mmCIF file of C-alpha atoms in Angstrom:
data_model
loop_
_atom_site.group_PDB
_atom_site.id
_atom_site.type_symbol
_atom_site.label_atom_id
_atom_site.label_comp_id
_atom_site.label_asym_id
_atom_site.label_seq_id
_atom_site.Cartn_x
_atom_site.Cartn_y
_atom_site.Cartn_z
ATOM 1 C CA MET A 1 44.100 31.729 -51.768
ATOM 2 C CA GLY A 2 43.163 34.354 -49.196
ATOM 3 C CA LEU A 3 39.892 36.083 -48.408
ATOM 4 C CA LYS A 4 40.467 39.491 -50.001
ATOM 5 C CA ASN A 5 37.202 40.645 -51.623
ATOM 6 C CA LYS A 6 35.529 37.278 -51.040
ATOM 7 C CA ARG A 7 31.817 37.720 -50.334
ATOM 8 C CA ILE A 8 30.737 35.951 -47.152
ATOM 9 C CA LEU A 9 27.200 35.854 -45.740
ATOM 10 C CA ILE A 10 26.903 35.031 -42.028
ATOM 11 C CA THR A 11 23.733 34.368 -40.036
ATOM 12 C CA ALA A 12 23.805 34.799 -36.260
ATOM 13 C CA GLY A 13 21.587 35.072 -33.218
ATOM 14 C CA PRO A 14 18.181 33.610 -32.376
ATOM 15 C CA THR A 15 14.972 33.652 -34.395
ATOM 16 C CA TRP A 16 11.459 34.322 -33.172
ATOM 17 C CA VAL A 17 8.255 32.596 -34.196
ATOM 18 C CA PRO A 18 5.018 34.352 -33.191
ATOM 19 C CA ILE A 19 2.458 32.898 -30.814
ATOM 20 C CA ASP A 20 0.130 35.883 -31.001
ATOM 21 C CA SER A 21 0.518 39.596 -31.660
ATOM 22 C CA VAL A 22 2.775 40.145 -28.613
ATOM 23 C CA ARG A 23 4.226 36.737 -27.621
ATOM 24 C CA VAL A 24 6.933 34.698 -29.328
ATOM 25 C CA VAL A 25 8.793 31.398 -29.050
ATOM 26 C CA SER A 26 12.550 31.960 -29.084
ATOM 27 C CA ASN A 27 15.831 30.690 -27.618
ATOM 28 C CA THR A 28 18.753 32.024 -25.613
ATOM 29 C CA ALA A 29 21.328 32.288 -28.425
ATOM 30 C CA THR A 30 23.470 35.431 -28.216
ATOM 31 C CA GLY A 31 24.917 35.520 -31.734
ATOM 32 C CA GLU A 32 28.427 35.769 -30.263
ATOM 33 C CA THR A 33 30.039 33.168 -32.521
ATOM 34 C CA GLY A 34 28.635 34.701 -35.690
ATOM 35 C CA ILE A 35 29.643 38.206 -34.630
ATOM 36 C CA LEU A 36 33.204 37.111 -33.814
ATOM 37 C CA LEU A 37 33.436 35.282 -37.134
ATOM 38 C CA ALA A 38 32.221 38.330 -39.028
ATOM 39 C CA GLU A 39 34.862 40.507 -37.372
ATOM 40 C CA ARG A 40 37.643 37.998 -37.980
ATOM 41 C CA LEU A 41 36.809 37.364 -41.629
ATOM 42 C CA GLN A 42 36.415 41.047 -42.420
ATOM 43 C CA SER A 43 39.812 41.732 -40.817
ATOM 44 C CA LEU A 44 41.260 39.189 -43.263
ATOM 45 C CA GLY A 45 39.898 41.118 -46.235
ATOM 46 C CA ALA A 46 36.528 39.463 -46.821
ATOM 47 C CA SER A 47 33.429 41.440 -47.770
ATOM 48 C CA VAL A 48 31.080 40.336 -44.985
ATOM 49 C CA THR A 49 27.324 40.709 -44.676
ATOM 50 C CA LEU A 50 25.969 39.764 -41.245
ATOM 51 C CA LEU A 51 22.333 38.742 -40.815
ATOM 52 C CA LEU A 52 21.750 39.282 -37.097
ATOM 53 C CA GLY A 53 18.679 38.223 -35.158
ATOM 54 C CA PRO A 54 17.193 39.799 -32.017
ATOM 55 C CA ALA A 55 20.466 39.828 -30.086
ATOM 56 C CA ASP A 56 22.578 42.621 -28.618
ATOM 57 C CA CYS A 57 24.756 44.017 -31.413
ATOM 58 C CA ARG A 58 26.835 46.203 -29.093
ATOM 59 C CA GLY A 59 29.441 43.429 -29.110
ATOM 60 C CA LEU A 60 30.382 44.395 -32.671
ATOM 61 C CA LYS A 61 33.795 46.038 -32.392
ATOM 62 C CA VAL A 62 34.099 47.041 -36.053
ATOM 63 C CA LYS A 63 31.694 48.364 -38.660
ATOM 64 C CA ILE A 64 30.218 45.451 -40.594
ATOM 65 C CA LYS A 65 27.328 45.517 -43.049
ATOM 66 C CA THR A 66 24.522 44.183 -40.877
ATOM 67 C CA ILE A 67 20.948 43.294 -41.794
ATOM 68 C CA ARG A 68 18.691 42.796 -38.780
ATOM 69 C CA PHE A 69 15.843 40.313 -38.541
ATOM 70 C CA ARG A 70 13.627 39.055 -35.749
ATOM 71 C CA PHE A 71 11.366 36.347 -37.109
ATOM 72 C CA PHE A 72 12.096 32.994 -38.760
ATOM 73 C CA ASP A 73 10.206 33.965 -41.911
ATOM 74 C CA GLN A 74 12.198 37.195 -42.180
ATOM 75 C CA LEU A 75 15.514 35.340 -42.032
ATOM 76 C CA LEU A 76 14.465 32.890 -44.729
ATOM 77 C CA LYS A 77 13.262 35.723 -46.974
ATOM 78 C CA ILE A 78 16.514 37.684 -46.535
ATOM 79 C CA ILE A 79 18.691 34.639 -47.299
ATOM 80 C CA LYS A 80 16.738 33.951 -50.493
ATOM 81 C CA ARG A 81 16.987 37.599 -51.499
ATOM 82 C CA GLU A 82 20.729 37.870 -50.822
ATOM 83 C CA LEU A 83 21.639 34.633 -52.588
ATOM 84 C CA GLY A 84 19.425 35.565 -55.522
ATOM 85 C CA ALA A 85 20.825 39.070 -55.925
ATOM 86 C CA LYS A 86 24.546 38.519 -55.320
ATOM 87 C CA ARG A 87 27.219 35.896 -55.810
ATOM 88 C CA TYR A 88 28.432 34.872 -52.367
ATOM 89 C CA ASP A 89 31.548 32.740 -52.053
ATOM 90 C CA ALA A 90 30.494 31.326 -48.679
ATOM 91 C CA LEU A 91 27.535 31.222 -46.329
ATOM 92 C CA ILE A 92 28.159 30.524 -42.647
ATOM 93 C CA HIS A 93 24.855 29.596 -41.028
ATOM 94 C CA SER A 94 25.436 29.995 -37.291
ATOM 95 C CA ALA A 95 21.993 31.385 -36.387
ATOM 96 C CA ALA A 96 20.036 29.386 -33.813
ATOM 97 C CA VAL A 97 16.967 28.859 -35.959
ATOM 98 C CA SER A 98 13.643 27.916 -34.391
ATOM 99 C CA ASP A 99 12.913 24.207 -34.847
ATOM 100 C CA TYR A 100 9.201 24.555 -34.069
ATOM 101 C CA ARG A 101 6.410 27.072 -34.501
ATOM 102 C CA PRO A 102 2.874 27.188 -33.063
ATOM 103 C CA ALA A 103 0.451 25.040 -35.038
ATOM 104 C CA LYS A 104 -2.203 27.747 -34.752
ATOM 105 C CA LYS A 105 -1.639 31.420 -35.486
ATOM 106 C CA TYR A 106 -3.359 34.007 -33.313
ATOM 107 C CA GLY A 107 -3.762 37.414 -34.922
ATOM 108 C CA SER A 108 -4.394 39.261 -31.668
ATOM 109 C CA LYS A 109 -3.209 38.956 -28.069
ATOM 110 C CA ILE A 110 -4.529 35.876 -26.300
ATOM 111 C CA LYS A 111 -6.280 36.800 -23.084
ATOM 112 C CA SER A 112 -4.343 36.116 -19.897
ATOM 113 C CA GLY A 113 -5.802 34.427 -16.835
ATOM 114 C CA GLU A 114 -6.431 30.972 -18.284
ATOM 115 C CA SER A 115 -5.623 28.207 -15.792
ATOM 116 C CA VAL A 116 -4.251 25.968 -18.567
ATOM 117 C CA TRP A 117 -3.112 26.946 -22.038
ATOM 118 C CA ARG A 118 -1.865 24.206 -24.311
ATOM 119 C CA LEU A 119 0.304 25.319 -27.186
ATOM 120 C CA GLY A 120 0.659 22.875 -30.066
ATOM 121 C CA LEU A 121 3.915 23.069 -32.031
ATOM 122 C CA VAL A 122 4.833 21.875 -35.525
ATOM 123 C CA PRO A 123 8.292 21.693 -37.157
ATOM 124 C CA THR A 124 9.615 24.621 -39.172
ATOM 125 C CA PRO A 125 11.386 24.050 -42.499
ATOM 126 C CA LYS A 126 15.127 23.474 -42.152
ATOM 127 C CA ILE A 127 16.701 26.596 -43.642
ATOM 128 C CA ILE A 128 20.101 24.896 -43.843
ATOM 129 C CA ASP A 129 18.587 22.238 -46.148
ATOM 130 C CA LEU A 130 17.353 24.876 -48.598
ATOM 131 C CA ILE A 131 20.569 26.814 -49.161
ATOM 132 C CA LYS A 132 22.270 24.516 -51.680
ATOM 133 C CA LYS A 133 18.975 24.361 -53.587
ATOM 134 C CA ILE A 134 19.104 28.149 -53.924
ATOM 135 C CA ASP A 135 22.833 28.333 -54.742
ATOM 136 C CA ARG A 136 24.570 25.017 -55.286
ATOM 137 C CA TYR A 137 27.980 26.684 -55.684
ATOM 138 C CA VAL A 138 28.139 28.554 -52.369
ATOM 139 C CA PHE A 139 30.629 27.158 -49.840
ATOM 140 C CA LEU A 140 28.287 26.234 -47.004
ATOM 141 C CA VAL A 141 29.244 26.004 -43.336
ATOM 142 C CA GLY A 142 26.642 24.775 -40.863
ATOM 143 C CA PHE A 143 26.517 24.487 -37.091
ATOM 144 C CA LYS A 144 25.248 21.681 -34.882
ATOM 145 C CA PHE A 145 24.747 22.430 -31.196
ATOM 146 C CA ALA A 146 23.852 19.628 -28.808
ATOM 147 C CA PRO A 147 24.247 20.354 -25.084
ATOM 148 C CA GLU A 148 25.379 17.758 -22.566
ATOM 149 C CA VAL A 149 26.130 14.973 -25.061
ATOM 150 C CA LYS A 150 29.075 12.648 -25.546
ATOM 151 C CA LYS A 151 31.512 13.235 -28.390
ATOM 152 C CA GLY A 152 30.395 10.211 -30.402
ATOM 153 C CA ILE A 153 26.763 11.300 -30.444
ATOM 154 C CA LEU A 154 27.692 14.879 -31.341
ATOM 155 C CA ILE A 155 29.929 13.794 -34.227
ATOM 156 C CA ASN A 156 27.355 11.319 -35.526
ATOM 157 C CA GLU A 157 24.561 13.903 -35.528
ATOM 158 C CA THR A 158 26.797 16.448 -37.247
ATOM 159 C CA ASN A 159 27.792 13.990 -39.965
ATOM 160 C CA LYS A 160 24.101 13.386 -40.633
ATOM 161 C CA LEU A 161 23.647 17.141 -41.030
ATOM 162 C CA ILE A 162 26.596 17.346 -43.438
ATOM 163 C CA GLU A 163 25.095 14.629 -45.612
ATOM 164 C CA ARG A 164 21.517 15.915 -45.492
ATOM 165 C CA ALA A 165 22.247 19.592 -46.166
ATOM 166 C CA LYS A 166 25.240 18.999 -48.471
ATOM 167 C CA LEU A 167 27.541 21.033 -46.237
ATOM 168 C CA ASP A 168 31.140 21.736 -47.141
ATOM 169 C CA LEU A 169 32.023 22.135 -43.456
ATOM 170 C CA ALA A 170 30.212 21.874 -40.150
ATOM 171 C CA VAL A 171 30.965 23.021 -36.635
ATOM 172 C CA ALA A 172 29.878 20.559 -33.964
ATOM 173 C CA ASN A 173 29.705 22.174 -30.555
ATOM 174 C CA THR A 174 28.499 21.331 -27.089
ATOM 175 C CA VAL A 175 28.551 22.618 -23.540
ATOM 176 C CA ASN A 176 28.933 20.265 -20.595
ATOM 177 C CA GLY A 177 28.422 22.215 -17.417
ATOM 178 C CA LYS A 178 30.394 25.350 -18.246
ATOM 179 C CA ARG A 179 32.910 23.605 -20.506
ATOM 180 C CA TYR A 180 32.730 24.529 -24.197
ATOM 181 C CA LYS A 181 33.933 22.041 -26.784
ATOM 182 C CA ALA A 182 33.813 22.274 -30.575
ATOM 183 C CA PHE A 183 34.979 20.325 -33.621
ATOM 184 C CA ILE A 184 35.265 21.216 -37.307
ATOM 185 C CA LEU A 185 34.040 18.452 -39.583
ATOM 186 C CA GLY A 186 34.111 17.910 -43.322
ATOM 187 C CA LYS A 187 33.832 14.926 -45.593
ATOM 188 C CA LYS A 188 37.494 14.079 -45.022
ATOM 189 C CA ILE A 189 38.464 16.046 -41.918
ATOM 190 C CA MET A 190 37.761 16.259 -38.218
ATOM 191 C CA LEU A 191 39.648 18.910 -36.264
ATOM 192 C CA GLY A 192 39.484 19.664 -32.563
ATOM 193 C CA PRO A 193 38.429 19.716 -29.870
ATOM 194 C CA PHE A 194 38.585 23.500 -29.518
ATOM 195 C CA SER A 195 38.032 24.650 -25.954
ATOM 196 C CA THR A 196 37.220 28.282 -26.777
ATOM 197 C CA LYS A 197 35.271 30.071 -29.490
ATOM 198 C CA SER A 198 38.291 32.198 -30.370
ATOM 199 C CA ARG A 199 40.400 29.107 -31.139
ATOM 200 C CA LEU A 200 37.575 27.631 -33.196
ATOM 201 C CA ILE A 201 37.173 30.850 -35.167
ATOM 202 C CA ARG A 202 40.889 31.166 -35.914
ATOM 203 C CA LYS A 203 41.030 27.642 -37.312
ATOM 204 C CA LEU A 204 37.807 27.992 -39.270
ATOM 205 C CA SER A 205 39.136 31.226 -40.771
ATOM 206 C CA ASP A 206 42.342 29.453 -41.822
ATOM 207 C CA ILE A 207 40.326 26.747 -43.578
ATOM 208 C CA LEU A 208 38.204 29.307 -45.398
ATOM 209 C CA GLU A 209 41.347 31.158 -46.520
ATOM 210 C CA ASP A 210 42.624 27.917 -48.056
ATOM 211 C CA ASN A 211 39.351 26.932 -49.746
ATOM 212 C CA LEU A 212 37.725 30.088 -51.110
#
């Protein structure tokens, strides 16, 4: 079928949730996978929009329409806006979204110097679970990252995600020591392992070409 003129929305990078006016809870995601995917899919003719969190965008080698965000709430708002305003053929949700946020919001900077400061956390909504409710026709690709786990556990957790969020495809990936390993899962497929992100991205691109 090919990807020429197919609209693809990609999320990448970390999200922040605020603790107070200057501090945040975040993670160490770099956005590399999402950036590489955006470049690959655009080179194949797709019309790509990249939603990129607070990560270094200097890794982008080609000009791609990029919308920046920092906070969890900003990402959710942008996704709703984009899916409501345009017809996207696919959404690839590779952003490392915050799972928790502080239970209490502080409007100003909390004073330093306290000997103990306990920060209560509560779960954030699962953005991936909301996407098919916004646009049930979009081809949805999700990511499951679980470090230092065995293959069986990783695959099982990813299959749960596929079922819960109604994914069309999912990427299950892990790092053991410095060894990267990824699989592509669907309702009737399991491909991999892929030992590098570039190999994963090439195969995922092939699948999207055949299905969009």
